[in-house]
Amino acid sequence: MAAKRCADNLVSTRPRKVMRIVINSWSRFMPPYIPDDVMFNILSWLPSKSLVRFKSVCKAWHAMISSPCFIDAHLECSKRNPSILMVPGAYEKQEDGENIAFMMGLYKYHGGKTMELVHMQNFSLGIGVWTRPVHCNGLLLIPTMNLEMMICNPSTRQIVFLPKVSGNICTGTRAGFGFDPHSNKYKVARSFYQRDSETQELVCKFEVLTLGTNAWRQTEDPPYPIDALTPVHVKGAIYWIVCSSLCPDPPNAFL
Amino acid sequence: MATGSGAAAAAADAEEKESGSRMITLTSNEGKAFVVTEASARQSATIRSMVDDGGCVDKGFPLPNVDSKTLARVIQYCDEHGNKEAHTVDERAALAKFDKDFIAELDADKAFLYDVTMAANYLHIQGLFALTTQCIADTIKGKTPEEIRTAFGIEYDLTAQDEEEIKEEDTHA
């Protein structure tokens, strides 16, 4: 009798047993309650790719992941495990009938000579020639062929277009992109040349866009003509190189 | 004057030495007492502030939220990080290896990993908390939203419209 029951069990419970193990391992994994602050810390370790997906877990997670406070914490965590993203200063043009696609490859650098293509981004508006993408905190600023610029977040693949810039003659325009820790905002600064209406001379102008606002704000004219070289952003300040051919005694750089 | 400040410095030094070798008793919610060095206990910001406020060092600290099994494991971490130096490259490498083995063991038992995480949070042991939360994050990294809801017992409260808006956000924004 006992043996028979045993055999019965073996046959009948096998699939159920598997089920039970699955449920058990999940329920063991599932703690009774994870406080929000603990969950906040767990999520801040996740790669952006997972976070984008987890926005649709529930309302609370969506709100947490989208909050500026979480984004800051996530950036801090990411800085502890940095990865190098390589963006070649060139793009591929793919013509397909009438459509022209501008492809920019984003590569993750693994050290040595190895790298991996993580994403091929198509920028339909085209990418400006002679300009280099500039980056700040993992965001890329890419000038387009016309008077627009866009900011791309390579990890979420989001692209934001910036408002059109003021008219200017196209040569020698360069943009810098940085994070201002005082106002906690990202800013795009750009130098360009304009022909003075009276003297017809080229004047170097400067304008700044604070992300989140919708307009470029012209600042004071720079004290020296700026060279057509991509500026560098270090610790909240953007450094530009002064055009030495137009200025006899230039300082090395200025903010 | 010189002798005075010298004596004061010596006194402070002696006090520091004494406090470094002081023993502190932590009591689990089952009433089991664990005696640890002060350096080890100071890994916990919660206990550190109580000790610095001149709290009940002699009476020990009851921890009503932590059971014996969890506390023993937490103390294992604190002993390693509190009592060992981390100045040279080798010392730091040894600690990193300890962390790696420590978390690998915990990872095998998710319920326990959760208990240790909660204890690290309650006791404010920053290094341990970072270690365990990162481990949980690695576990859930590749999961789908459905799997996450099952794992954490989260109720699905998004409407079809919400889903649509979230998708919209991701493609444009």
Short mmCIF file of C-alpha atoms in Angstrom, two decimals, chain A residues 26 28-35 37-39 41-43 45-47 50 52-62 66 80-81 156-160, chain B residues 109-111 114 117-118 121 129-130 133-134 136-137 139-143 145 147-158 162-163 166 169-170 172-173:
data_model
loop_
_atom_site.label_atom_id
_atom_site.label_comp_id
_atom_site.label_asym_id
_atom_site.label_seq_id
_atom_site.Cartn_x
_atom_site.Cartn_y
_atom_site.Cartn_z
CA TRP A 26 9.83 33.39 -6.65
CA ARG A 28 11.43 33.32 -1.54
CA PHE A 29 12.75 36.00 -3.78
CA MET A 30 9.72 38.11 -3.04
CA PRO A 31 10.20 39.66 0.36
CA PRO A 32 7.13 40.69 2.31
CA TYR A 33 7.71 44.36 1.70
CA ILE A 34 10.56 46.42 0.33
CA PRO A 35 10.49 50.01 1.57
CA ASP A 37 14.04 54.01 -0.05
CA VAL A 38 15.58 50.54 -0.33
CA MET A 39 13.96 50.01 -3.72
CA ASN A 41 18.79 52.27 -4.01
CA ILE A 42 18.36 48.94 -5.78
CA LEU A 43 17.02 50.60 -8.92
CA TRP A 45 22.26 50.37 -9.77
CA LEU A 46 20.39 49.27 -12.87
CA PRO A 47 21.53 50.09 -16.38
CA SER A 50 16.45 48.06 -17.71
CA VAL A 52 13.41 52.29 -19.44
CA ARG A 53 11.70 48.90 -19.46
CA PHE A 54 10.80 49.01 -15.75
CA LYS A 55 8.93 52.27 -16.14
CA SER A 56 5.97 50.14 -17.09
CA VAL A 57 6.04 47.96 -13.96
CA CYS A 58 3.59 50.16 -12.07
CA LYS A 59 2.72 53.80 -11.42
CA ALA A 60 4.98 54.08 -8.39
CA TRP A 61 8.03 52.77 -10.27
CA HIS A 62 7.33 55.03 -13.21
CA SER A 66 11.29 59.59 -13.82
CA ARG A 80 31.27 54.42 -9.99
CA ASN A 81 31.24 51.94 -12.88
CA THR A 156 18.00 55.51 -23.59
CA ARG A 157 18.26 56.46 -27.26
CA GLN A 158 16.21 59.55 -26.66
CA ILE A 159 16.82 62.52 -28.91
CA VAL A 160 15.82 66.06 -28.11
CA ASP B 109 19.81 32.58 -0.62
CA LYS B 110 17.59 35.44 -1.74
CA ALA B 111 15.47 35.59 1.39
CA TYR B 114 16.88 40.51 1.64
CA THR B 117 19.86 44.29 3.02
CA MET B 118 17.18 45.44 5.43
CA ASN B 121 19.66 49.80 5.77
CA PHE B 129 24.02 48.26 1.77
CA ALA B 130 25.64 49.21 -1.55
CA THR B 133 21.41 46.42 -3.31
CA GLN B 134 23.78 46.11 -6.24
CA ILE B 136 19.64 42.53 -6.08
CA ALA B 137 19.85 44.94 -9.01
CA THR B 139 19.33 39.77 -10.26
CA ILE B 140 16.45 41.82 -11.64
CA LYS B 141 18.40 43.54 -14.42
CA GLY B 142 17.27 41.33 -17.29
CA LYS B 143 13.72 40.69 -16.12
CA PRO B 145 8.08 44.13 -16.14
CA GLU B 147 8.47 39.16 -13.91
CA ILE B 148 9.26 42.14 -11.70
CA ARG B 149 5.64 42.47 -10.66
CA THR B 150 5.57 38.78 -9.73
CA ALA B 151 8.90 38.94 -7.92
CA PHE B 152 7.98 41.89 -5.76
CA GLY B 153 4.25 41.26 -5.53
CA ILE B 154 3.45 44.53 -7.24
CA GLU B 155 -0.06 45.13 -8.44
CA TYR B 156 -0.42 46.14 -12.06
CA ASP B 157 -2.07 49.55 -11.90
CA LEU B 158 -1.30 51.07 -15.29
CA ASP B 162 -0.64 55.02 -19.28
CA GLU B 163 1.24 52.31 -21.15
CA ILE B 166 5.14 55.68 -21.38
CA GLU B 169 7.86 59.15 -23.77
CA ASP B 170 10.54 56.66 -24.69
CA HIS B 172 10.21 60.97 -28.42
CA ALA B 173 10.91 63.06 -25.34
#
